[in-house]
C-alpha atoms as a PDB file:
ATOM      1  CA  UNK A   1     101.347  74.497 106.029  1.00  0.00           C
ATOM      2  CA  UNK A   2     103.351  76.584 103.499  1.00  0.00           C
ATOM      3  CA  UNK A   3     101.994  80.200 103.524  1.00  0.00           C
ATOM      4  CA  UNK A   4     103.283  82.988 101.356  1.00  0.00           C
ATOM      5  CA  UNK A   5     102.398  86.944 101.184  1.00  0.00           C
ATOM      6  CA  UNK A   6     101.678  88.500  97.720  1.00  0.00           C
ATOM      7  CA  UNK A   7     101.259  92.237  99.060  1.00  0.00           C
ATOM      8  CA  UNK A   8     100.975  95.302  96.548  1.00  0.00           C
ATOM      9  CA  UNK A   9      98.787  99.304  96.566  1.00  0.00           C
ATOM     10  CA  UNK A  10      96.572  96.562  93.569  1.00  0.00           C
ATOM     11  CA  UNK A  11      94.748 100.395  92.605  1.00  0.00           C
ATOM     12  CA  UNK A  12      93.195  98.511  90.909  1.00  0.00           C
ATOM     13  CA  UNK A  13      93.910  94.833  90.579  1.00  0.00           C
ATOM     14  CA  UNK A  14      94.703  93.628  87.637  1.00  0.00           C
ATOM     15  CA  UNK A  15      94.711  90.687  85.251  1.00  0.00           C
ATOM     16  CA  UNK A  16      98.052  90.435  85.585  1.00  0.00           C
ATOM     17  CA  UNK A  17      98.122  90.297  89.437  1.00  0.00           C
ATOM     18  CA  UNK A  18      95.305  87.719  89.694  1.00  0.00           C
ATOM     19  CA  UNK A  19      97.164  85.511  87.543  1.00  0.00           C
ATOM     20  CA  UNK A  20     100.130  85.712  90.164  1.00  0.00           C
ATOM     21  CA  UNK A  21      97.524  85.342  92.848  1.00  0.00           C
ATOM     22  CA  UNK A  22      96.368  82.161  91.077  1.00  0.00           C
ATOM     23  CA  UNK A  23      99.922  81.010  90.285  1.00  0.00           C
ATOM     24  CA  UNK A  24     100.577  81.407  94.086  1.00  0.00           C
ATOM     25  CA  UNK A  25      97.682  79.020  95.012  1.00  0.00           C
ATOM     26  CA  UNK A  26      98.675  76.479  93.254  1.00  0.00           C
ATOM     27  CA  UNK A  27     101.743  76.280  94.838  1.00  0.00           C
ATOM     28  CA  UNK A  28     101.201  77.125  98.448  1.00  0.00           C
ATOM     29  CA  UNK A  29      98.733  76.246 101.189  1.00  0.00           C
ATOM     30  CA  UNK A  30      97.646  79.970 102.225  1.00  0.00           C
ATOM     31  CA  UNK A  31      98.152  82.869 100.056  1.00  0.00           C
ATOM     32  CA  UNK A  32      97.725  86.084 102.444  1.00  0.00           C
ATOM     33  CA  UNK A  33      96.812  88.682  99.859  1.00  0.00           C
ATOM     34  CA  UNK A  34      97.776  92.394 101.400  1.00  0.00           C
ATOM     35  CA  UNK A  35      96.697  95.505  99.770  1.00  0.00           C
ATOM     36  CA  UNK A  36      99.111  98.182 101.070  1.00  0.00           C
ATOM     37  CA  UNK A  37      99.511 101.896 100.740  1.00  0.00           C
ATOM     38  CA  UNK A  38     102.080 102.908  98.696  1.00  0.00           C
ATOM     39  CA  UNK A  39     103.406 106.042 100.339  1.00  0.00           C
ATOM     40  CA  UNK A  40     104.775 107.276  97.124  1.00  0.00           C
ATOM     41  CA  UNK A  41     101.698 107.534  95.474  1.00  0.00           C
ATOM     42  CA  UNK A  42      99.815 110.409  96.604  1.00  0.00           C
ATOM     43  CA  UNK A  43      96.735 109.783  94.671  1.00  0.00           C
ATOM     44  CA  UNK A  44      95.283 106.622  94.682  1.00  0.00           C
ATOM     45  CA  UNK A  45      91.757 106.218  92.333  1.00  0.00           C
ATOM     46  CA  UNK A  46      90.384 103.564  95.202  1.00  0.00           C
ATOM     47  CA  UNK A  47      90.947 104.291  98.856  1.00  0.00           C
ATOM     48  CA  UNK A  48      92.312 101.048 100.845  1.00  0.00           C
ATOM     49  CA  UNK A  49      88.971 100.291 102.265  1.00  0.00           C
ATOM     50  CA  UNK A  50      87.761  99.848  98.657  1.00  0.00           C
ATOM     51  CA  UNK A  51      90.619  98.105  97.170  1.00  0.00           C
ATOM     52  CA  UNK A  52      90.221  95.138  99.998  1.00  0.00           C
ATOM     53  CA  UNK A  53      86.540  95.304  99.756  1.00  0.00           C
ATOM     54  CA  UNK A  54      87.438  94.993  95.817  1.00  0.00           C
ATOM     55  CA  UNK A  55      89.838  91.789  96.682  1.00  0.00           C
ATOM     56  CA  UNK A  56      86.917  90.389  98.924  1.00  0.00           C
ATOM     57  CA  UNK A  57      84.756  90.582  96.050  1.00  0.00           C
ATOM     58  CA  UNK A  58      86.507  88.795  93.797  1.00  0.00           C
ATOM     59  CA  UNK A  59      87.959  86.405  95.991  1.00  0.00           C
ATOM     60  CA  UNK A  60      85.231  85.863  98.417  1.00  0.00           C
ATOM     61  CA  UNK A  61      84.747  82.246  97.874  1.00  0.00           C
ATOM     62  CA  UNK A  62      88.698  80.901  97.417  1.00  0.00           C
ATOM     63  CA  UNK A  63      89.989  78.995 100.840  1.00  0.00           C
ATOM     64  CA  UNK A  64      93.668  79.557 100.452  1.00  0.00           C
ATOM     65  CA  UNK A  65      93.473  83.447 100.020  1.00  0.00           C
ATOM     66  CA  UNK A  66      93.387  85.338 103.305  1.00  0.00           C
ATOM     67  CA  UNK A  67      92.990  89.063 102.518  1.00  0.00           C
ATOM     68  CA  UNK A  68      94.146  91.710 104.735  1.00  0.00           C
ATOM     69  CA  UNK A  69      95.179  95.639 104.892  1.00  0.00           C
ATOM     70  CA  UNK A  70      97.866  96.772 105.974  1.00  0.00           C
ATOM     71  CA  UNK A  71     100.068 100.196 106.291  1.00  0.00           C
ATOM     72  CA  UNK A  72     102.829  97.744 107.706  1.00  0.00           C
ATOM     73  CA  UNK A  73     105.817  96.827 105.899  1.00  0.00           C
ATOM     74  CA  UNK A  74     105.424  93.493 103.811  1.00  0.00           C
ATOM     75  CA  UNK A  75     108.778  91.510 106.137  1.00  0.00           C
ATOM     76  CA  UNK A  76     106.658  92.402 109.261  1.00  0.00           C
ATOM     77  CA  UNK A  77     103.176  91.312 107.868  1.00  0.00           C
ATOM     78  CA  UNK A  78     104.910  88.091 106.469  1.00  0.00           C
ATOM     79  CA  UNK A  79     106.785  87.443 109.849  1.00  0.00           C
ATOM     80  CA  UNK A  80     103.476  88.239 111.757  1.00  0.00           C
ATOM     81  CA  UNK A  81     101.325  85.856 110.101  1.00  0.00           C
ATOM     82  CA  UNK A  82     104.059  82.932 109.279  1.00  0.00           C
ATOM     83  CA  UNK A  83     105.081  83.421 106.215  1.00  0.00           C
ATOM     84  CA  UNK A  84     108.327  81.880 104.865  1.00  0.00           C
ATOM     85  CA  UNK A  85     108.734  84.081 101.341  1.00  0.00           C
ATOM     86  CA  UNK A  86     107.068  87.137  99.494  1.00  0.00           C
ATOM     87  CA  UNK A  87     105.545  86.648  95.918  1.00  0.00           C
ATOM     88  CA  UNK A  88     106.444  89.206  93.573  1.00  0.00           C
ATOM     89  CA  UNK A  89     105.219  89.739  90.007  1.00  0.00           C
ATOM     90  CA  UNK A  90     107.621  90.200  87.426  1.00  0.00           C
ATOM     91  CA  UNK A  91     105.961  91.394  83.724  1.00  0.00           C
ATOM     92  CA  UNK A  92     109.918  92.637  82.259  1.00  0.00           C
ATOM     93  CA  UNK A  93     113.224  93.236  82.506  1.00  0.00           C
ATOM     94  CA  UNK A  94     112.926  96.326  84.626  1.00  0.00           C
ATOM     95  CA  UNK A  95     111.010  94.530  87.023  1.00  0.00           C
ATOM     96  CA  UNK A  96     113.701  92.258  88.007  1.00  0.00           C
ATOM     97  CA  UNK A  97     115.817  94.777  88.504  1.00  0.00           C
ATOM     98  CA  UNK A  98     113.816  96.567  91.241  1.00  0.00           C
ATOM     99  CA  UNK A  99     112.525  93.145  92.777  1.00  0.00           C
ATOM    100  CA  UNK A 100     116.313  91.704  92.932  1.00  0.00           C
ATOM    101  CA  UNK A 101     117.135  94.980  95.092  1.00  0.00           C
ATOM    102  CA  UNK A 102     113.724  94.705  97.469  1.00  0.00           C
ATOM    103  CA  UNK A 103     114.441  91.308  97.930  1.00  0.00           C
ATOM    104  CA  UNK A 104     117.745  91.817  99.129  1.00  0.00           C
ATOM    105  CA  UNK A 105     116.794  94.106 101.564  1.00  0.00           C
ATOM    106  CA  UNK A 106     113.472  92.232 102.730  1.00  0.00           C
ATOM    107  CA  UNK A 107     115.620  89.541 103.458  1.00  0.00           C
ATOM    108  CA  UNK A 108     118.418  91.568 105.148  1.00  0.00           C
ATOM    109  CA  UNK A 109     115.670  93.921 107.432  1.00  0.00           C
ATOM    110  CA  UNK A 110     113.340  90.275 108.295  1.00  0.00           C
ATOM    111  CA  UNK A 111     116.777  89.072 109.305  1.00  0.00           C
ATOM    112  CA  UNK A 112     117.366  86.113 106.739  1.00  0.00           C
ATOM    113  CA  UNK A 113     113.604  84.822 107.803  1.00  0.00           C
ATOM    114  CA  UNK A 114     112.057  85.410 104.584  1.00  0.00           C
ATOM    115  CA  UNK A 115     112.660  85.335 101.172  1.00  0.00           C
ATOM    116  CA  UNK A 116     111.279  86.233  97.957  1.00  0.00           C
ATOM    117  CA  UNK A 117     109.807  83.958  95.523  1.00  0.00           C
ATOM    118  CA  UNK A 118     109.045  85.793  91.833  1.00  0.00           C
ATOM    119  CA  UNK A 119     106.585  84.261  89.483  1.00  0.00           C
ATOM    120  CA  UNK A 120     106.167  85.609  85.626  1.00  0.00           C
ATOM    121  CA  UNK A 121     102.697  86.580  84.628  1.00  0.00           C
ATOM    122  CA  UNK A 122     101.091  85.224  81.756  1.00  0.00           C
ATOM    123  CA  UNK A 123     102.809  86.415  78.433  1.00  0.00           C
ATOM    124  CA  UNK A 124      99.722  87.800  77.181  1.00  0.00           C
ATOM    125  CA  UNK A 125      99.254  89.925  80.409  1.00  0.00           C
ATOM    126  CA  UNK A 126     103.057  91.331  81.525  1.00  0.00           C
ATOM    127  CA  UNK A 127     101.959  94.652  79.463  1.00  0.00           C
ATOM    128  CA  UNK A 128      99.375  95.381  82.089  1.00  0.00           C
ATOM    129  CA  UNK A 129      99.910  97.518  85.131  1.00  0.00           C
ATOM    130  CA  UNK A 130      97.534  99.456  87.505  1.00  0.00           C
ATOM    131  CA  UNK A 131      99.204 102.631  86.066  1.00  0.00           C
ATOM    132  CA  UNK A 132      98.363 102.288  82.512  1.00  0.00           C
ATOM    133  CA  UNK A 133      94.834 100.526  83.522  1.00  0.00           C
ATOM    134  CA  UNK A 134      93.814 103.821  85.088  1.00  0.00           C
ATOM    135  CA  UNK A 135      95.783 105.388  81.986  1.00  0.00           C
ATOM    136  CA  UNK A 136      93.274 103.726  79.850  1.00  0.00           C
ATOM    137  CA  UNK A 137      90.252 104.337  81.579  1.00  0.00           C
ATOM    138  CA  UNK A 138      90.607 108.092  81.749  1.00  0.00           C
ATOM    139  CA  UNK A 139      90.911 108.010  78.199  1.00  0.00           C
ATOM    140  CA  UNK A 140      87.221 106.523  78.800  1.00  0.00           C
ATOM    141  CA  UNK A 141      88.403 103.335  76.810  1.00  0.00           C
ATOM    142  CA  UNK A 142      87.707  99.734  77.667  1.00  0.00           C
ATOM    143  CA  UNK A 143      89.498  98.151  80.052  1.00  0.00           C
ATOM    144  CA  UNK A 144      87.837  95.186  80.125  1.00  0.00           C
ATOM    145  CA  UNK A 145      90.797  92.980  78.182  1.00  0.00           C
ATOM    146  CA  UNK A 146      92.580  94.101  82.018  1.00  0.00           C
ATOM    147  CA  UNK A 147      90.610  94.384  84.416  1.00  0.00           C
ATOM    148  CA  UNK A 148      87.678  91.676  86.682  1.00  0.00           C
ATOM    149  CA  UNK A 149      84.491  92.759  85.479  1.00  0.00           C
ATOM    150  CA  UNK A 150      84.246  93.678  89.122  1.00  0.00           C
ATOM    151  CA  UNK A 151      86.942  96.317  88.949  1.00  0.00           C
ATOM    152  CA  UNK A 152      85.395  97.933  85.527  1.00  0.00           C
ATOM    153  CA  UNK A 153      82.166  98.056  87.183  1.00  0.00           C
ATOM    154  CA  UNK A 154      83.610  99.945  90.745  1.00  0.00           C
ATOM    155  CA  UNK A 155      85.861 102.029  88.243  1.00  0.00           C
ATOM    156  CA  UNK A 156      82.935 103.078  86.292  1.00  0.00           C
ATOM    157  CA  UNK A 157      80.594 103.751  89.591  1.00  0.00           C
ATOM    158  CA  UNK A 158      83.203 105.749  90.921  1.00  0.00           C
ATOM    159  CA  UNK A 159      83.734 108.162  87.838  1.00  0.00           C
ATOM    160  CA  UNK A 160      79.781 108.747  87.827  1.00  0.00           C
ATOM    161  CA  UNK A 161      79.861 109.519  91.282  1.00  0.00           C
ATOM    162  CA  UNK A 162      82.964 112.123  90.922  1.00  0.00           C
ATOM    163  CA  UNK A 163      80.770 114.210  87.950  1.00  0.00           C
ATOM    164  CA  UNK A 164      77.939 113.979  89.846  1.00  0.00           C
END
């Protein structure tokens, strides 16, 4: 059984990142989908808890995605469920830049166990980021053309509850 990771902070998912998820399932056997904490980003709009309760949501019913949370680096969440290779997203140019440096070093800290496999979102969807998403939405415009209809709905529930 081929397994991969596709990890990411996915605050929120996007369009974009389900269409790698879906990519990834078509390829592999298991797809462990990991929502991480990005320790660079102070201020996330959904805590972990509701970003994988999100994920479960949305992919409640699929048998090759295994969700998870993690705070541990991607190589050791890989290694410790038996993954061969990371998925990465890449939407541009400036993508591959980063991900050819992280992969590199994933490889070199796993110790040449894993490697990284990167698969190019849709063309109509590699302008979409979590960043601009949440960019868009407190702008309070639709970001339904982005976003699951879950995600709008949990973004929108959350906002009421904040002005309440």
């Amino acid at each position: 059984m081929m397994k991969v990771l596709y990890s990411g902070s996915f605050d929120p998912i996007t369009k974009g990142h389900m269409n790698i998820i879906k990519q990834a399932t078509e390829l592999f056997d298991e797809v462990i989908v990991a929502v991480l904490q990005n320790p660079l980003k102070k201020n996330s709009f959904f805590s972990l808890e509701e970003r994988l309760e999100i994920l479960k949501q949305i992919y409640s019913n699929h048998p090759k995605i295994k969700l998870l949370s993690s705070t541990n680096p991607q190589t050791d969440i890989a290694l410790s469920h038996g993954c061969k290779a990371i998925i990465r997203g890449i939407r541009n140019r400036t993508d591959f830049e980063y991900e050819m440096q992280l992969a590199k070093i994933n490889r070199d800290i796993s110790e040449n166990k894993i490697n990284t496999i990167c698969l190019f979102a849709d063309s109509r969807l590699q302008i979409v980021s979590s960043s601009i998403v949440k960019e868009i939405f407190n702008l309070n415009k639709s970001i339904s053309k982005y976003v699951d209809p879950i995600v709008e709905e949990k973004m929108l529930l959350k906002k009421e509850n904040e002005i309440v």
